[in-house]
Amino acid sequence: MLELHDAPLAPLTTFRLGGPATRLVTATTDAEVVAAVRRADADGTPLLVIGGGSNLVIGDKGFAGTALHIATTGYELTGTTLELAAGEVWTDAVARTVEAGLAGIECLAGIPGSAGATPLQNVGAYGQEVSSTITEVIAYDRHAGETVALSNEECAFSYRHSRFKAEPDRYVVLRVRFALEDADGLSAPLKYAETARALGVEAGDRVPLAEARETVLKLRAGKGMVLDPEDHDTWSAGSFFTNPILTDADFAVFHARVRERLGDGAQPPAYPAGEGHTKTSAAWLIDKAGFTKGYGDGPARISAKHTLALTNRGEATTEDLLTLAREVVAGVREAFGITLVNEPVMVGVGL
């Protein structure tokens, strides 16, 4: 177990932002993870768990406590059952399941970060969510002081949310288990219209797994959502805001605001989100509020490829990023009466 003091955290995040941690511990086994957590808890030291760093916004002052970098490895495939160590690189794990001919997470290709982070916010994209395939999460329960196994139901998954996100100081994910599908080399039925169009098929169709994965990677790359050290449009946390879910009454009020601002024929994006609720598009809201691709003239700007990504152009500070985020939130609220919610976890800062 590697231990450093006054260690920079920015290199551990995809934003490349944030000050140092008082203490940085890198754990390569489950036992080391548990030992580091127990030590921090016994000492009463604040703990920050870092996986791939793709969903973190760390303040410029850094973190006064122990930052635990989970670098565990382990990929075990038995039939259609997959178990991943929390530190496994997610996009690599997806590629290996596709190579094995198993469906269920192929449309989650290219998402940066670690496997252990996927259940926290129920990672999803292009019509798939990990909650559809996760059967069990093995985690260290800091309250009970023991390792526990949580079933899919106990994880309390919902849109970009879970029990782990609801109780951020309780669980540290160690391993994640998935049930995949052997569909004779074909993908799961495609649920996302953009993916189906790109593949020239209908929603609900299946396609060869490799084609589904490659198509998603191309779509993500076109939006700056595949990590590339040379491309500042990928120095981000991916989607910075979640798509708002509105009650039917709130959506009617919102729709009226849209028609008032954009004309009687304007139709905002609307997707079913459970009985009495409708989901709309954060990217659409941002764009129609006047924050177009490439918006900004400072070191933090909206991506030139996708309005939902805020980016570090190379010399930004976390405060530069937050200033831009607050401007976008205020602009969307003024235009449409909707308050956007950040998707990344904020450490020592807030909107």
Short mmCIF file of C-alpha atoms in Angstrom, two decimals, residues 43-330:
data_model
loop_
_atom_site.label_atom_id
_atom_site.label_comp_id
_atom_site.label_asym_id
_atom_site.label_seq_id
_atom_site.Cartn_x
_atom_site.Cartn_y
_atom_site.Cartn_z
CA ASP A 43 -8.51 8.24 13.58
CA GLY A 44 -11.62 10.31 12.82
CA THR A 45 -10.03 11.45 9.56
CA PRO A 46 -12.22 12.57 6.63
CA LEU A 47 -12.07 10.03 3.78
CA LEU A 48 -12.31 10.61 0.04
CA VAL A 49 -12.54 7.51 -2.16
CA ILE A 50 -11.17 7.89 -5.70
CA GLY A 51 -11.52 5.35 -8.49
CA GLY A 52 -11.01 6.56 -12.05
CA GLY A 53 -11.65 10.17 -11.06
CA SER A 54 -14.10 10.68 -13.91
CA ASN A 55 -16.94 11.95 -11.75
CA LEU A 56 -15.13 14.23 -9.30
CA VAL A 57 -14.84 17.99 -8.92
CA ILE A 58 -12.24 18.67 -6.22
CA GLY A 59 -11.80 22.16 -4.82
CA ASP A 60 -8.63 24.17 -5.40
CA LYS A 61 -7.77 23.88 -1.70
CA GLY A 62 -7.72 20.10 -2.02
CA PHE A 63 -8.85 17.62 0.60
CA ALA A 64 -7.95 17.83 4.29
CA GLY A 65 -7.94 14.14 5.09
CA THR A 66 -7.16 10.75 3.57
CA ALA A 67 -7.73 10.26 -0.15
CA LEU A 68 -7.99 6.55 -0.91
CA HIS A 69 -7.18 5.65 -4.51
CA ILE A 70 -8.67 2.22 -5.28
CA ALA A 71 -6.40 0.45 -7.77
CA THR A 72 -7.58 -3.14 -7.26
CA THR A 73 -7.72 -5.55 -10.18
CA GLY A 74 -9.82 -8.60 -10.93
CA TYR A 75 -11.95 -9.76 -13.87
CA GLU A 76 -13.69 -13.09 -13.39
CA LEU A 77 -16.13 -14.44 -15.96
CA THR A 78 -17.99 -17.67 -15.21
CA GLY A 79 -20.57 -18.50 -17.85
CA THR A 80 -22.67 -15.36 -18.04
CA THR A 81 -21.71 -14.15 -14.55
CA LEU A 82 -19.12 -11.38 -14.36
CA GLU A 83 -17.35 -10.17 -11.23
CA LEU A 84 -15.20 -7.04 -11.37
CA ALA A 85 -12.89 -5.60 -8.76
CA ALA A 86 -13.72 -1.99 -7.96
CA GLY A 87 -10.49 -0.70 -9.48
CA GLU A 88 -10.94 -2.37 -12.86
CA VAL A 89 -11.01 0.09 -15.78
CA TRP A 90 -14.64 0.08 -16.86
CA THR A 91 -14.23 0.58 -20.59
CA ASP A 92 -11.65 -2.25 -20.73
CA ALA A 93 -14.05 -4.57 -18.90
CA VAL A 94 -16.81 -3.75 -21.40
CA ALA A 95 -14.49 -4.59 -24.28
CA ARG A 96 -13.66 -7.96 -22.73
CA THR A 97 -17.32 -8.90 -22.29
CA VAL A 98 -17.98 -8.06 -25.94
CA GLU A 99 -15.01 -10.21 -26.96
CA ALA A 100 -16.53 -13.01 -24.88
CA GLY A 101 -19.79 -12.66 -26.80
CA LEU A 102 -21.92 -11.52 -23.87
CA ALA A 103 -24.53 -8.77 -23.99
CA GLY A 104 -25.83 -6.32 -21.43
CA ILE A 105 -23.20 -3.58 -21.06
CA GLU A 106 -21.95 -3.13 -24.65
CA CYS A 107 -23.63 0.28 -25.01
CA LEU A 108 -21.74 1.50 -21.93
CA ALA A 109 -18.47 1.36 -23.87
CA GLY A 110 -16.11 4.30 -23.62
CA ILE A 111 -17.39 5.56 -20.26
CA PRO A 112 -14.31 6.59 -18.28
CA GLY A 113 -13.77 5.54 -14.70
CA SER A 114 -13.64 2.38 -12.64
CA ALA A 115 -16.04 -0.52 -12.23
CA GLY A 116 -16.59 0.26 -8.55
CA ALA A 117 -18.03 3.66 -9.38
CA THR A 118 -20.71 2.34 -11.75
CA PRO A 119 -23.27 1.35 -9.10
CA LEU A 120 -22.91 4.64 -7.21
CA GLN A 121 -24.80 6.70 -9.73
CA ASN A 122 -26.29 3.83 -11.72
CA VAL A 123 -24.13 4.64 -14.73
CA GLY A 124 -26.05 4.66 -17.97
CA ALA A 125 -25.83 5.73 -21.61
CA TYR A 126 -27.32 4.89 -25.00
CA GLY A 127 -30.25 2.98 -23.56
CA GLN A 128 -28.44 0.86 -20.97
CA GLU A 129 -27.93 1.25 -17.22
CA VAL A 130 -25.78 -0.93 -14.99
CA SER A 131 -28.78 -1.52 -12.72
CA SER A 132 -30.21 -3.78 -15.44
CA THR A 133 -27.33 -6.25 -15.10
CA ILE A 134 -25.91 -5.80 -11.59
CA THR A 135 -26.94 -8.67 -9.33
CA GLU A 136 -24.84 -7.89 -6.27
CA VAL A 137 -22.42 -5.31 -4.90
CA ILE A 138 -19.79 -6.32 -2.35
CA ALA A 139 -18.91 -3.37 -0.16
CA TYR A 140 -17.32 -2.46 3.13
CA ASP A 141 -20.00 -1.08 5.46
CA ARG A 142 -18.32 1.59 7.58
CA HIS A 143 -21.26 1.73 9.99
CA ALA A 144 -21.25 -2.01 10.69
CA GLY A 145 -17.47 -2.38 10.38
CA GLU A 146 -17.79 -5.38 8.07
CA THR A 147 -17.95 -6.44 4.42
CA VAL A 148 -21.50 -6.93 3.15
CA ALA A 149 -23.23 -8.13 -0.01
CA LEU A 150 -26.08 -5.95 -1.29
CA SER A 151 -28.59 -7.35 -3.77
CA ASN A 152 -29.82 -5.34 -6.74
CA GLU A 153 -32.98 -4.47 -4.83
CA GLU A 154 -31.00 -3.39 -1.76
CA CYS A 155 -28.93 -1.05 -3.94
CA ALA A 156 -32.12 1.05 -4.48
CA PHE A 157 -31.20 2.04 -8.02
CA SER A 158 -32.97 4.89 -9.80
CA TYR A 159 -32.00 7.41 -12.48
CA ARG A 160 -28.34 8.32 -11.76
CA HIS A 161 -28.85 7.40 -8.12
CA SER A 162 -28.45 4.54 -5.68
CA ARG A 163 -28.22 3.66 -2.01
CA PHE A 164 -24.48 4.29 -2.23
CA LYS A 165 -25.03 7.83 -3.46
CA ALA A 166 -27.75 8.40 -0.85
CA GLU A 167 -25.39 7.28 1.94
CA PRO A 168 -22.01 8.52 0.67
CA ASP A 169 -20.18 8.05 3.97
CA ARG A 170 -21.32 4.50 4.61
CA TYR A 171 -20.26 2.11 1.84
CA VAL A 172 -16.97 1.58 -0.01
CA VAL A 173 -17.51 -0.67 -3.04
CA LEU A 174 -15.07 -3.56 -3.33
CA ARG A 175 -16.56 -5.74 -6.10
CA VAL A 176 -19.50 -5.69 -8.48
CA ARG A 177 -21.28 -8.75 -9.91
CA PHE A 178 -23.24 -8.76 -13.16
CA ALA A 179 -25.55 -11.17 -14.97
CA LEU A 180 -24.97 -10.88 -18.71
CA GLU A 181 -26.74 -12.53 -21.64
CA ASP A 182 -25.54 -15.01 -24.23
CA ALA A 183 -27.48 -13.96 -27.33
CA ASP A 184 -25.33 -15.82 -29.86
CA GLY A 185 -23.00 -12.87 -30.36
CA LEU A 186 -25.76 -10.28 -30.64
CA SER A 187 -26.35 -7.22 -28.52
CA ALA A 188 -29.19 -6.64 -26.11
CA PRO A 189 -32.23 -5.09 -27.87
CA LEU A 190 -31.29 -1.51 -28.78
CA LYS A 191 -33.30 1.00 -26.77
CA TYR A 192 -31.71 4.28 -27.86
CA ALA A 193 -32.95 5.84 -31.09
CA GLU A 194 -29.63 7.49 -31.98
CA THR A 195 -27.78 4.18 -31.71
CA ALA A 196 -30.37 2.37 -33.82
CA ARG A 197 -30.24 5.08 -36.50
CA ALA A 198 -26.45 4.97 -36.61
CA LEU A 199 -26.62 1.21 -37.14
CA GLY A 200 -29.42 1.43 -39.72
CA VAL A 201 -31.84 -0.68 -37.69
CA GLU A 202 -34.98 -0.17 -35.63
CA ALA A 203 -35.21 0.32 -31.90
CA GLY A 204 -35.64 -3.11 -30.31
CA ASP A 205 -33.44 -4.85 -32.87
CA ARG A 206 -30.27 -6.72 -31.97
CA VAL A 207 -26.97 -6.28 -33.83
CA PRO A 208 -23.56 -7.95 -33.58
CA LEU A 209 -21.99 -7.02 -30.26
CA ALA A 210 -18.81 -5.56 -31.74
CA GLU A 211 -20.84 -3.33 -34.06
CA ALA A 212 -22.90 -2.01 -31.16
CA ARG A 213 -19.77 -1.24 -29.12
CA GLU A 214 -17.91 0.42 -32.01
CA THR A 215 -20.93 2.53 -32.92
CA VAL A 216 -21.30 3.78 -29.35
CA LEU A 217 -17.58 4.59 -29.20
CA LYS A 218 -17.86 6.63 -32.41
CA LEU A 219 -20.94 8.47 -31.14
CA ARG A 220 -19.23 9.24 -27.83
CA ALA A 221 -16.00 10.36 -29.52
CA GLY A 222 -17.98 12.76 -31.71
CA LYS A 223 -19.24 14.38 -28.51
CA GLY A 224 -15.85 14.50 -26.79
CA MET A 225 -16.92 11.73 -24.39
CA VAL A 226 -13.99 9.36 -24.94
CA LEU A 227 -10.81 10.27 -23.05
CA ASP A 228 -8.00 11.67 -25.19
CA PRO A 229 -5.09 13.46 -23.45
CA GLU A 230 -4.55 15.63 -26.53
CA ASP A 231 -8.19 16.76 -26.80
CA HIS A 232 -9.25 19.33 -24.21
CA ASP A 233 -12.89 18.63 -25.02
CA THR A 234 -12.37 15.37 -23.10
CA TRP A 235 -10.86 17.10 -20.05
CA SER A 236 -14.24 16.91 -18.37
CA ALA A 237 -16.50 14.72 -16.26
CA GLY A 238 -18.67 13.84 -19.24
CA SER A 239 -22.21 15.03 -18.69
CA PHE A 240 -21.97 17.74 -16.02
CA PHE A 241 -25.72 17.93 -15.37
CA THR A 242 -28.39 15.25 -15.06
CA ASN A 243 -31.48 15.29 -17.26
CA PRO A 244 -34.33 16.85 -15.25
CA ILE A 245 -37.28 14.63 -14.34
CA LEU A 246 -40.48 16.65 -13.93
CA THR A 247 -43.95 15.87 -12.68
CA ASP A 248 -46.64 16.13 -15.32
CA ALA A 249 -47.80 19.42 -13.79
CA ASP A 250 -44.29 20.86 -13.76
CA PHE A 251 -43.72 19.70 -17.32
CA ALA A 252 -46.86 21.54 -18.46
CA VAL A 253 -45.56 24.75 -16.86
CA PHE A 254 -42.16 24.17 -18.45
CA HIS A 255 -43.76 23.54 -21.87
CA ALA A 256 -45.58 26.84 -21.60
CA ARG A 257 -42.28 28.60 -20.85
CA VAL A 258 -40.75 26.94 -23.91
CA ARG A 259 -43.55 28.14 -26.20
CA GLU A 260 -43.32 31.63 -24.75
CA ARG A 261 -39.58 31.79 -25.37
CA LEU A 262 -39.21 29.82 -28.61
CA GLY A 263 -42.60 30.08 -30.30
CA ASP A 264 -45.91 28.23 -30.27
CA GLY A 265 -44.58 25.29 -32.27
CA ALA A 266 -41.59 24.64 -30.01
CA GLN A 267 -41.52 21.14 -28.53
CA PRO A 268 -38.99 20.31 -25.81
CA PRO A 269 -37.61 16.77 -25.61
CA ALA A 270 -39.86 14.53 -23.54
CA TYR A 271 -39.27 10.95 -22.44
CA PRO A 272 -41.35 8.71 -20.15
CA ALA A 273 -39.88 8.58 -16.64
CA GLY A 274 -42.38 6.57 -14.65
CA GLU A 275 -46.01 7.23 -13.89
CA GLY A 276 -46.77 10.93 -13.68
CA HIS A 277 -43.23 11.99 -14.63
CA THR A 278 -41.42 13.11 -17.78
CA LYS A 279 -37.71 13.46 -18.41
CA THR A 280 -36.35 16.26 -20.57
CA SER A 281 -32.87 17.00 -21.94
CA ALA A 282 -30.34 19.04 -19.99
CA ALA A 283 -28.27 19.51 -23.17
CA TRP A 284 -31.33 20.95 -24.98
CA LEU A 285 -32.05 23.32 -22.07
CA ILE A 286 -28.48 24.56 -22.00
CA ASP A 287 -28.37 25.14 -25.75
CA LYS A 288 -31.76 26.88 -25.94
CA ALA A 289 -30.82 29.10 -22.99
CA GLY A 290 -27.98 30.48 -25.11
CA PHE A 291 -25.03 28.38 -23.99
CA THR A 292 -23.96 26.82 -27.26
CA LYS A 293 -21.06 24.49 -28.02
CA GLY A 294 -17.73 26.16 -27.24
CA TYR A 295 -19.36 28.83 -25.04
CA GLY A 296 -16.95 30.83 -22.91
CA ASP A 297 -13.70 32.70 -23.42
CA GLY A 298 -11.82 31.64 -20.30
CA PRO A 299 -9.85 28.56 -19.27
CA ALA A 300 -13.09 26.67 -18.54
CA ARG A 301 -15.61 26.41 -21.38
CA ILE A 302 -18.48 24.34 -22.67
CA SER A 303 -17.19 21.58 -24.92
CA ALA A 304 -17.00 22.41 -28.62
CA LYS A 305 -18.56 18.99 -29.25
CA HIS A 306 -21.37 18.74 -26.67
CA THR A 307 -23.22 21.34 -24.62
CA LEU A 308 -23.57 19.02 -21.64
CA ALA A 309 -19.82 18.82 -20.99
CA LEU A 310 -17.90 21.55 -19.17
CA THR A 311 -14.19 21.40 -19.91
CA ASN A 312 -10.78 22.46 -18.67
CA ARG A 313 -8.93 24.01 -21.59
CA GLY A 314 -5.61 23.31 -19.87
CA GLU A 315 -5.05 26.17 -17.44
CA ALA A 316 -8.35 26.23 -15.55
CA THR A 317 -8.87 26.13 -11.81
CA THR A 318 -11.80 24.47 -10.12
CA GLU A 319 -13.21 27.93 -9.36
CA ASP A 320 -13.08 28.77 -13.08
CA LEU A 321 -15.13 25.63 -13.75
CA LEU A 322 -17.66 26.40 -11.03
CA THR A 323 -18.08 29.99 -12.22
CA LEU A 324 -19.07 28.65 -15.64
CA ALA A 325 -21.35 25.99 -14.14
CA ARG A 326 -23.15 28.58 -11.99
CA GLU A 327 -23.65 30.81 -15.02
CA VAL A 328 -25.24 27.93 -16.92
CA VAL A 329 -27.48 26.96 -14.00
CA ALA A 330 -28.66 30.56 -13.54
#
